[in-house]
CSV table of N, CA and C in Angstrom, one decimal:
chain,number,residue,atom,x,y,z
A,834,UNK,N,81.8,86.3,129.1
A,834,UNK,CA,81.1,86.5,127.8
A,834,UNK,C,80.1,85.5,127.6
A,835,UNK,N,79.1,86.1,127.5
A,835,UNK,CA,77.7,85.1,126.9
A,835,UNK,C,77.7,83.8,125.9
A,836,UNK,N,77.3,82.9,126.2
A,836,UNK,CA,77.5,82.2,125.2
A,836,UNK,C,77.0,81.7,123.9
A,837,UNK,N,75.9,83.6,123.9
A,837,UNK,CA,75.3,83.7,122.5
A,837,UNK,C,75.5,84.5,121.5
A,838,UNK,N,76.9,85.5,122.3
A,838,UNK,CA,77.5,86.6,121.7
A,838,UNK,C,78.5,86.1,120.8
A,839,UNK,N,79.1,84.9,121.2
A,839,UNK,CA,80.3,84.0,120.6
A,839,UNK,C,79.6,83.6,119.4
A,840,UNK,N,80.9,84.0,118.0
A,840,UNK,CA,80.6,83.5,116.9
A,840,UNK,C,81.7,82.6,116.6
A,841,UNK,N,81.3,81.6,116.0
A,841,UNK,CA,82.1,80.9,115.0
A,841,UNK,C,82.8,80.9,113.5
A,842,UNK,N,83.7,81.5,113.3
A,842,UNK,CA,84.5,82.1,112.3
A,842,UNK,C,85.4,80.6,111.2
A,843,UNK,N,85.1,80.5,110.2
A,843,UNK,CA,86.1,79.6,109.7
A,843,UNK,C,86.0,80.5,108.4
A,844,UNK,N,87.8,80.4,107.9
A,844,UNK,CA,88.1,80.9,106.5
A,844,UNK,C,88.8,80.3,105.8
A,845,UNK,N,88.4,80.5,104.6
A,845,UNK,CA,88.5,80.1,103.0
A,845,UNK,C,89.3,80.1,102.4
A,846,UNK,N,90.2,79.5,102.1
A,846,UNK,CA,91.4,79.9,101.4
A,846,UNK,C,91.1,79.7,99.8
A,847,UNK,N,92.2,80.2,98.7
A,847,UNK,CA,91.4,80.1,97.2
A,847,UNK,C,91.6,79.0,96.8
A,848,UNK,N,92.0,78.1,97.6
A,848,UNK,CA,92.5,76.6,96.8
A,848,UNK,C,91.0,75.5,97.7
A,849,UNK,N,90.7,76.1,98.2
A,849,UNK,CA,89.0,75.8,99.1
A,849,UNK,C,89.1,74.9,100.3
A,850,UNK,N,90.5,74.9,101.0
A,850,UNK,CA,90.9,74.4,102.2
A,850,UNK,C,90.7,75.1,103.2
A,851,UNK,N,90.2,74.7,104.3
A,851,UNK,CA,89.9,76.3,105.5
A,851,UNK,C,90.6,76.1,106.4
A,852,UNK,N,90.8,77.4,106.9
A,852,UNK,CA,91.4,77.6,108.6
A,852,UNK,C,90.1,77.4,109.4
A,853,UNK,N,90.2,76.9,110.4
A,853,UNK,CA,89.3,77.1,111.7
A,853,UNK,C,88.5,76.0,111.5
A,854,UNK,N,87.5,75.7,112.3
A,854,UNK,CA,86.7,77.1,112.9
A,854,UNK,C,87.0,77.7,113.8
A,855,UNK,N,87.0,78.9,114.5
A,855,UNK,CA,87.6,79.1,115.6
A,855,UNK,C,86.4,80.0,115.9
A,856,UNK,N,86.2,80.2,117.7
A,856,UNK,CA,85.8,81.4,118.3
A,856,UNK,C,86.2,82.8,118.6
A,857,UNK,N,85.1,83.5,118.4
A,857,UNK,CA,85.5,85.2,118.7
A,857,UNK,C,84.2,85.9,119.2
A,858,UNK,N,84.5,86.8,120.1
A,858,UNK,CA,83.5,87.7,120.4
A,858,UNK,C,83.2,88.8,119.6
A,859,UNK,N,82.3,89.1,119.6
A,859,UNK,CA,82.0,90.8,118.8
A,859,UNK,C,83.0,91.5,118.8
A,860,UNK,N,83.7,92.0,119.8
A,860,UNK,CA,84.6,93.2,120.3
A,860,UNK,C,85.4,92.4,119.4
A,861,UNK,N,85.8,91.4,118.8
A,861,UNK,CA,87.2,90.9,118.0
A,861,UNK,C,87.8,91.9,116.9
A,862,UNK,N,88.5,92.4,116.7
A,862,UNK,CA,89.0,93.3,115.3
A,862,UNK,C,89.4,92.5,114.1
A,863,UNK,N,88.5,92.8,112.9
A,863,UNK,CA,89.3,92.2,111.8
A,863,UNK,C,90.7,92.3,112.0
A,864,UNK,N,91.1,93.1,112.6
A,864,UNK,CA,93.1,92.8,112.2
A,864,UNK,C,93.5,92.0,113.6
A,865,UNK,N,92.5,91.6,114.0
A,865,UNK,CA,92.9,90.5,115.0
A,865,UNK,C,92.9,89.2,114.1
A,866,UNK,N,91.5,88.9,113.2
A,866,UNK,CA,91.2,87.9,112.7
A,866,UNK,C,92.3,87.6,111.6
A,867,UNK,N,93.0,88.4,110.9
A,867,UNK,CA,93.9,88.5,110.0
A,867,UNK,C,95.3,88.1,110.8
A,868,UNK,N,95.5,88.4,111.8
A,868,UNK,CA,96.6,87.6,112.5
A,868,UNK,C,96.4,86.8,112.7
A,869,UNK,N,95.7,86.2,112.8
A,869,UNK,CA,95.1,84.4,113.5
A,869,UNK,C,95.4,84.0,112.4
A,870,UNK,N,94.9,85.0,111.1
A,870,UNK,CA,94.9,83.6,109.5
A,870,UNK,C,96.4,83.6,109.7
A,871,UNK,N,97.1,84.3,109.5
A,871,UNK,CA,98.6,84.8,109.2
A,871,UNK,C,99.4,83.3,110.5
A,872,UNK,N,99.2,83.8,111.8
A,872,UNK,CA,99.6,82.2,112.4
A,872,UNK,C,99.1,80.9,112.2
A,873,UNK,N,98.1,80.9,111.7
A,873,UNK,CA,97.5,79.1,111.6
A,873,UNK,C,97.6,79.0,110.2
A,874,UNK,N,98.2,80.0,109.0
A,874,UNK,CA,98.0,79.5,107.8
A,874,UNK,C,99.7,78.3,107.9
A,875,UNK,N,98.4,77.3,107.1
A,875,UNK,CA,99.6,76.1,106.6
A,875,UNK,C,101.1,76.3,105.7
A,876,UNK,N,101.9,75.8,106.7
A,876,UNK,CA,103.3,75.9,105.9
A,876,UNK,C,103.4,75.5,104.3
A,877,UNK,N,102.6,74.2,104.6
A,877,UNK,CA,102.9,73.5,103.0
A,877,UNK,C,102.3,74.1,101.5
A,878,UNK,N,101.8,75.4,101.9
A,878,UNK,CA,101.1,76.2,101.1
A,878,UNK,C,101.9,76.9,100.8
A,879,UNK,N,102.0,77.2,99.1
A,879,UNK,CA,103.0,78.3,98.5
A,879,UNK,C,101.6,79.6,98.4
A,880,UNK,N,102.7,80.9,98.7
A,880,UNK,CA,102.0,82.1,98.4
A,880,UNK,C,101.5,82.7,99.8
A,881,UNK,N,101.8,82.2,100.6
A,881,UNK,CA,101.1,82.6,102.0
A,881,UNK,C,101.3,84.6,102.5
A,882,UNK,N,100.9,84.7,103.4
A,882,UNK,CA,100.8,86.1,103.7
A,882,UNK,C,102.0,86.5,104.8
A,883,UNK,N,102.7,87.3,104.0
A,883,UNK,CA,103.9,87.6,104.8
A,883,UNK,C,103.7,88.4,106.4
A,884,UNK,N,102.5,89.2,106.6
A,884,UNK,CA,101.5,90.0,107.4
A,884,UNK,C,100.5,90.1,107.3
A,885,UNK,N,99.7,90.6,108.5
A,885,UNK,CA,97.6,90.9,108.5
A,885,UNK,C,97.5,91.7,106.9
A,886,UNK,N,98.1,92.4,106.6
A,886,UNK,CA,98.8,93.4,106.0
A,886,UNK,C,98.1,92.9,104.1
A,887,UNK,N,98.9,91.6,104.1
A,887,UNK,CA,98.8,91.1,103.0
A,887,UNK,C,97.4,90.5,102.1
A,888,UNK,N,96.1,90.5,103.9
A,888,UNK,CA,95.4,89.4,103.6
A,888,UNK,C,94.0,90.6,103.6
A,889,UNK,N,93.0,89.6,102.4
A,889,UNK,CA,92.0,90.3,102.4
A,889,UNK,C,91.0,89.7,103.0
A,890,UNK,N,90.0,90.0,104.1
A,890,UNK,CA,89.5,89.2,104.2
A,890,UNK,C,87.9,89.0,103.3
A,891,UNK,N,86.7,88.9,102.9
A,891,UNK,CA,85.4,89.2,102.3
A,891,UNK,C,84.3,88.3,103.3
A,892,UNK,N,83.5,89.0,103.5
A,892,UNK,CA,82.9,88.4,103.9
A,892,UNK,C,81.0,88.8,103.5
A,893,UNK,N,80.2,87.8,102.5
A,893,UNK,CA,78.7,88.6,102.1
A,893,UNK,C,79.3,89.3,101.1
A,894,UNK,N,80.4,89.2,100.2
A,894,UNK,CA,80.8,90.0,99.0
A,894,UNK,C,81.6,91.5,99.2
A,895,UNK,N,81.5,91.6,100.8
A,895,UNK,CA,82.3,92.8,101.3
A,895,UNK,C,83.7,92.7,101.6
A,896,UNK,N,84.7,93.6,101.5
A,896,UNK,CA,86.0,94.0,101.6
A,896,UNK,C,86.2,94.2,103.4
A,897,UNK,N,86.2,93.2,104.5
A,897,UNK,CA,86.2,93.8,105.7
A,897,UNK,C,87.4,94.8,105.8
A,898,UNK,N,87.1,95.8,107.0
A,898,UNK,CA,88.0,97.1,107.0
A,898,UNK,C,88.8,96.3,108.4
A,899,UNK,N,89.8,97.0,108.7
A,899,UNK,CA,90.7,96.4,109.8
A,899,UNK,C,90.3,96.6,110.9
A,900,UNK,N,90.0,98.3,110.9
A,900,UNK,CA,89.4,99.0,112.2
A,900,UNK,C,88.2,98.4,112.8
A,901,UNK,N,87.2,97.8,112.1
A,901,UNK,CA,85.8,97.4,112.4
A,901,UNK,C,85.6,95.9,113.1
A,902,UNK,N,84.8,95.7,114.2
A,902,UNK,CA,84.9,94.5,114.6
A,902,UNK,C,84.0,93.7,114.3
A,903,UNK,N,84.1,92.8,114.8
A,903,UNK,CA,83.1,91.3,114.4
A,903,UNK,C,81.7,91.5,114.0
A,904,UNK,N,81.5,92.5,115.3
A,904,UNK,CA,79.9,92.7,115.6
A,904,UNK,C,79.6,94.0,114.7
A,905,UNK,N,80.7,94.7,114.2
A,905,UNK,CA,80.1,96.0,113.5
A,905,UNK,C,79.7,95.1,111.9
A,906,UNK,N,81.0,94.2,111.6
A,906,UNK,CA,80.5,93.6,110.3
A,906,UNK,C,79.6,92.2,110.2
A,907,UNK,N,78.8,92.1,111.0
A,907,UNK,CA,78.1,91.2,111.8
A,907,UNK,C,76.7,91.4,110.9
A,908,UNK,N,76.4,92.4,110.1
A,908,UNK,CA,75.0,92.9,109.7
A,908,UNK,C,74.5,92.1,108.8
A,909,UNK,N,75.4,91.7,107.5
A,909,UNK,CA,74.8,90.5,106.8
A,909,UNK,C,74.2,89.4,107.0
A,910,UNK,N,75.1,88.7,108.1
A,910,UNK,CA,74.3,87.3,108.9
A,910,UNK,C,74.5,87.7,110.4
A,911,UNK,N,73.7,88.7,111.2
A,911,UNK,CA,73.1,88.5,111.9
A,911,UNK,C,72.4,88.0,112.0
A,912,UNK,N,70.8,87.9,111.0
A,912,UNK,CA,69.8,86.6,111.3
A,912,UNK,C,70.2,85.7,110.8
A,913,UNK,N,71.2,84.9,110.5
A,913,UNK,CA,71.5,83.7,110.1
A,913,UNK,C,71.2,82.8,111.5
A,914,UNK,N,70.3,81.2,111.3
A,914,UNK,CA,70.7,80.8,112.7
A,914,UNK,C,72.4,79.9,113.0
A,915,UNK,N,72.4,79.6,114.1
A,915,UNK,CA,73.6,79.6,115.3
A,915,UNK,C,74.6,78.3,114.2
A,916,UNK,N,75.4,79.1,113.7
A,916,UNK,CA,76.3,78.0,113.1
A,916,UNK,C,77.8,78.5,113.0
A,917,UNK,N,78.7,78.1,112.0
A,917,UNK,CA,80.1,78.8,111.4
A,917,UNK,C,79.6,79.5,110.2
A,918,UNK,N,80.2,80.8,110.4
A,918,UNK,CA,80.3,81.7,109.4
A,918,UNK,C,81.5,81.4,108.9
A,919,UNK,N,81.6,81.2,107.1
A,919,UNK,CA,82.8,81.2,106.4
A,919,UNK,C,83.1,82.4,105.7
A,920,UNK,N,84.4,82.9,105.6
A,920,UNK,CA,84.5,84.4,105.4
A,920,UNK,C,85.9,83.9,104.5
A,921,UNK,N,86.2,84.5,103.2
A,921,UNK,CA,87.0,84.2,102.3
A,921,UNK,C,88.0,85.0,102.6
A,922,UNK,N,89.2,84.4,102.8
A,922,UNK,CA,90.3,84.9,102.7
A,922,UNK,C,91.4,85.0,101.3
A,923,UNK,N,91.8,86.0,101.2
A,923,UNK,CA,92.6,86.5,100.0
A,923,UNK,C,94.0,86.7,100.0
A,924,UNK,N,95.1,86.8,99.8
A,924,UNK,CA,96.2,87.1,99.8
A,924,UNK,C,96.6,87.6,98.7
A,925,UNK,N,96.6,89.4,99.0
A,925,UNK,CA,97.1,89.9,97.6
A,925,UNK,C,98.0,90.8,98.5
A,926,UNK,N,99.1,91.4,97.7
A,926,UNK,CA,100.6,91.7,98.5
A,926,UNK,C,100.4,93.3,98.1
A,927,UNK,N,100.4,94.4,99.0
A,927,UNK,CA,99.9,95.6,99.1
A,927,UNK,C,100.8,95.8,98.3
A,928,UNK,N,100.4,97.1,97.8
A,928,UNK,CA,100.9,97.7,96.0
A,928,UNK,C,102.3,98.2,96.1
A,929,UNK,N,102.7,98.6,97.1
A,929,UNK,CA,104.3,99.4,97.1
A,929,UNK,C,105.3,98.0,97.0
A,930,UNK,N,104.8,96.4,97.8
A,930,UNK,CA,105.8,95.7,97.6
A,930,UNK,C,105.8,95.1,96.1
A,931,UNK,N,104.4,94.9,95.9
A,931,UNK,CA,104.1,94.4,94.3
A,931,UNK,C,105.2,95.5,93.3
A,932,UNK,N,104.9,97.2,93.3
A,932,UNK,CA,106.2,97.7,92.5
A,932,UNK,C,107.5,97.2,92.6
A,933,UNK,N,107.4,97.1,93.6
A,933,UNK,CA,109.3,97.4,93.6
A,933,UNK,C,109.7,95.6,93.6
A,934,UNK,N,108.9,94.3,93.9
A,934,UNK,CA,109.6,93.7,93.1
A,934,UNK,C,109.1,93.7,91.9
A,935,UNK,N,108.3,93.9,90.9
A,935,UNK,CA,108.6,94.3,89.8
A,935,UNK,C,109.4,95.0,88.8
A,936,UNK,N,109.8,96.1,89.9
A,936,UNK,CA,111.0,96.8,89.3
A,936,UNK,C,112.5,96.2,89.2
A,937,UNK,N,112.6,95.2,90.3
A,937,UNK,CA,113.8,94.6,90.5
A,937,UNK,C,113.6,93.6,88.9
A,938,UNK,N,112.3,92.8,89.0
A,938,UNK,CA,112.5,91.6,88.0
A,938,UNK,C,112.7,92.3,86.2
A,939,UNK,N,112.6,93.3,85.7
A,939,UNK,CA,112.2,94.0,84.8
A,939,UNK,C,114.0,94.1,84.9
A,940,UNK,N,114.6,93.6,83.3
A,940,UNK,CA,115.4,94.2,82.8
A,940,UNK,C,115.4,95.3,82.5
A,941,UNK,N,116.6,96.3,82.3
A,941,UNK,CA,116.8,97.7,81.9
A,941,UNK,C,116.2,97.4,79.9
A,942,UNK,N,115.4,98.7,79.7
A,942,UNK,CA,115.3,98.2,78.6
A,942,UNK,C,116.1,99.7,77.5
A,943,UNK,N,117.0,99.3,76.8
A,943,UNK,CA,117.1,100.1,75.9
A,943,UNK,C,116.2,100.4,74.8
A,944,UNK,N,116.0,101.7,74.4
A,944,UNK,CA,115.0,102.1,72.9
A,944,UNK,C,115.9,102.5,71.8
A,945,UNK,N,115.7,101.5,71.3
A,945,UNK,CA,116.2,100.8,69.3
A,945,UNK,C,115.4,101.7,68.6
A,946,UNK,N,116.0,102.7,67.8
A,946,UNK,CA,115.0,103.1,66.8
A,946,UNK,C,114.6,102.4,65.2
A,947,UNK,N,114.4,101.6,64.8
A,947,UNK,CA,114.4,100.8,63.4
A,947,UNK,C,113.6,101.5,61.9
A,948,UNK,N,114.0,102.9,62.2
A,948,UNK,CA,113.3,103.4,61.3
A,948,UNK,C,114.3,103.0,59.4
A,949,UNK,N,112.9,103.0,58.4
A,949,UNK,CA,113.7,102.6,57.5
A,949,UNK,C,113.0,103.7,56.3
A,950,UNK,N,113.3,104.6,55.7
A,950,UNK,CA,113.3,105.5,54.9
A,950,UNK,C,113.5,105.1,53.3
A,951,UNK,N,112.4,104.4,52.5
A,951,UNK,CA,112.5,104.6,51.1
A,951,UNK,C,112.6,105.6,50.3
């Protein structure tokens, strides 16, 4: 691999601490890069990503897709010159686990009617 195809990746956590920088070639898959965050995210951090699954990545204000690689979402800063690209990472917990523990934490609610007739 060339050693002008190699990009430099570091991401952003919301507390403004980074992972990386690390290297990747074009051919890299976002849901590769999303496993990398998922292994090198810091233990001592509450809220971390249980899976690639969990994590969003943004990068230029975009939503990266999993399927797409480095070089497809590469368009924004392609002309940027030769440095680390910082790409913000997210951790929001896909919607089926967010219901259901919601549903667990939610007491049963009974409906009280308090009607009062003068």
């Amino acid at each position: 691999m060339p050693e002008e195809d190699v990009l430099e990746l570091k991401f952003r956590l919301l507390d403004g601490s980074d992972i990386g920088p690390f290297r990747y070639s074009p051919a890299s898959t976002v849901a590769m890069l999303k496993e990398r965050i998922v292994a090198e995210w810091p233990k001592d951090k509450k809220g971390g990503p249980k899976s690639a699954n969990d994590i969003k990545l943004i990068n230029a204000g975009k939503i990266l897709e999993n399927n797409k690689t480095v070089g497809q979402c590469r368009t924004p800063f392609g002309e940027l010159p030769k440095g680390v690209i910082t790409m913000h990472a997210v951790v929001q917990m896909s919607l089926t686990k967010a219901k259901t523990e919601k549903k667990m934490d939610e007491a049963p609610k009974t409906n009280v009617c308090a009607c009062t007739i003068l």
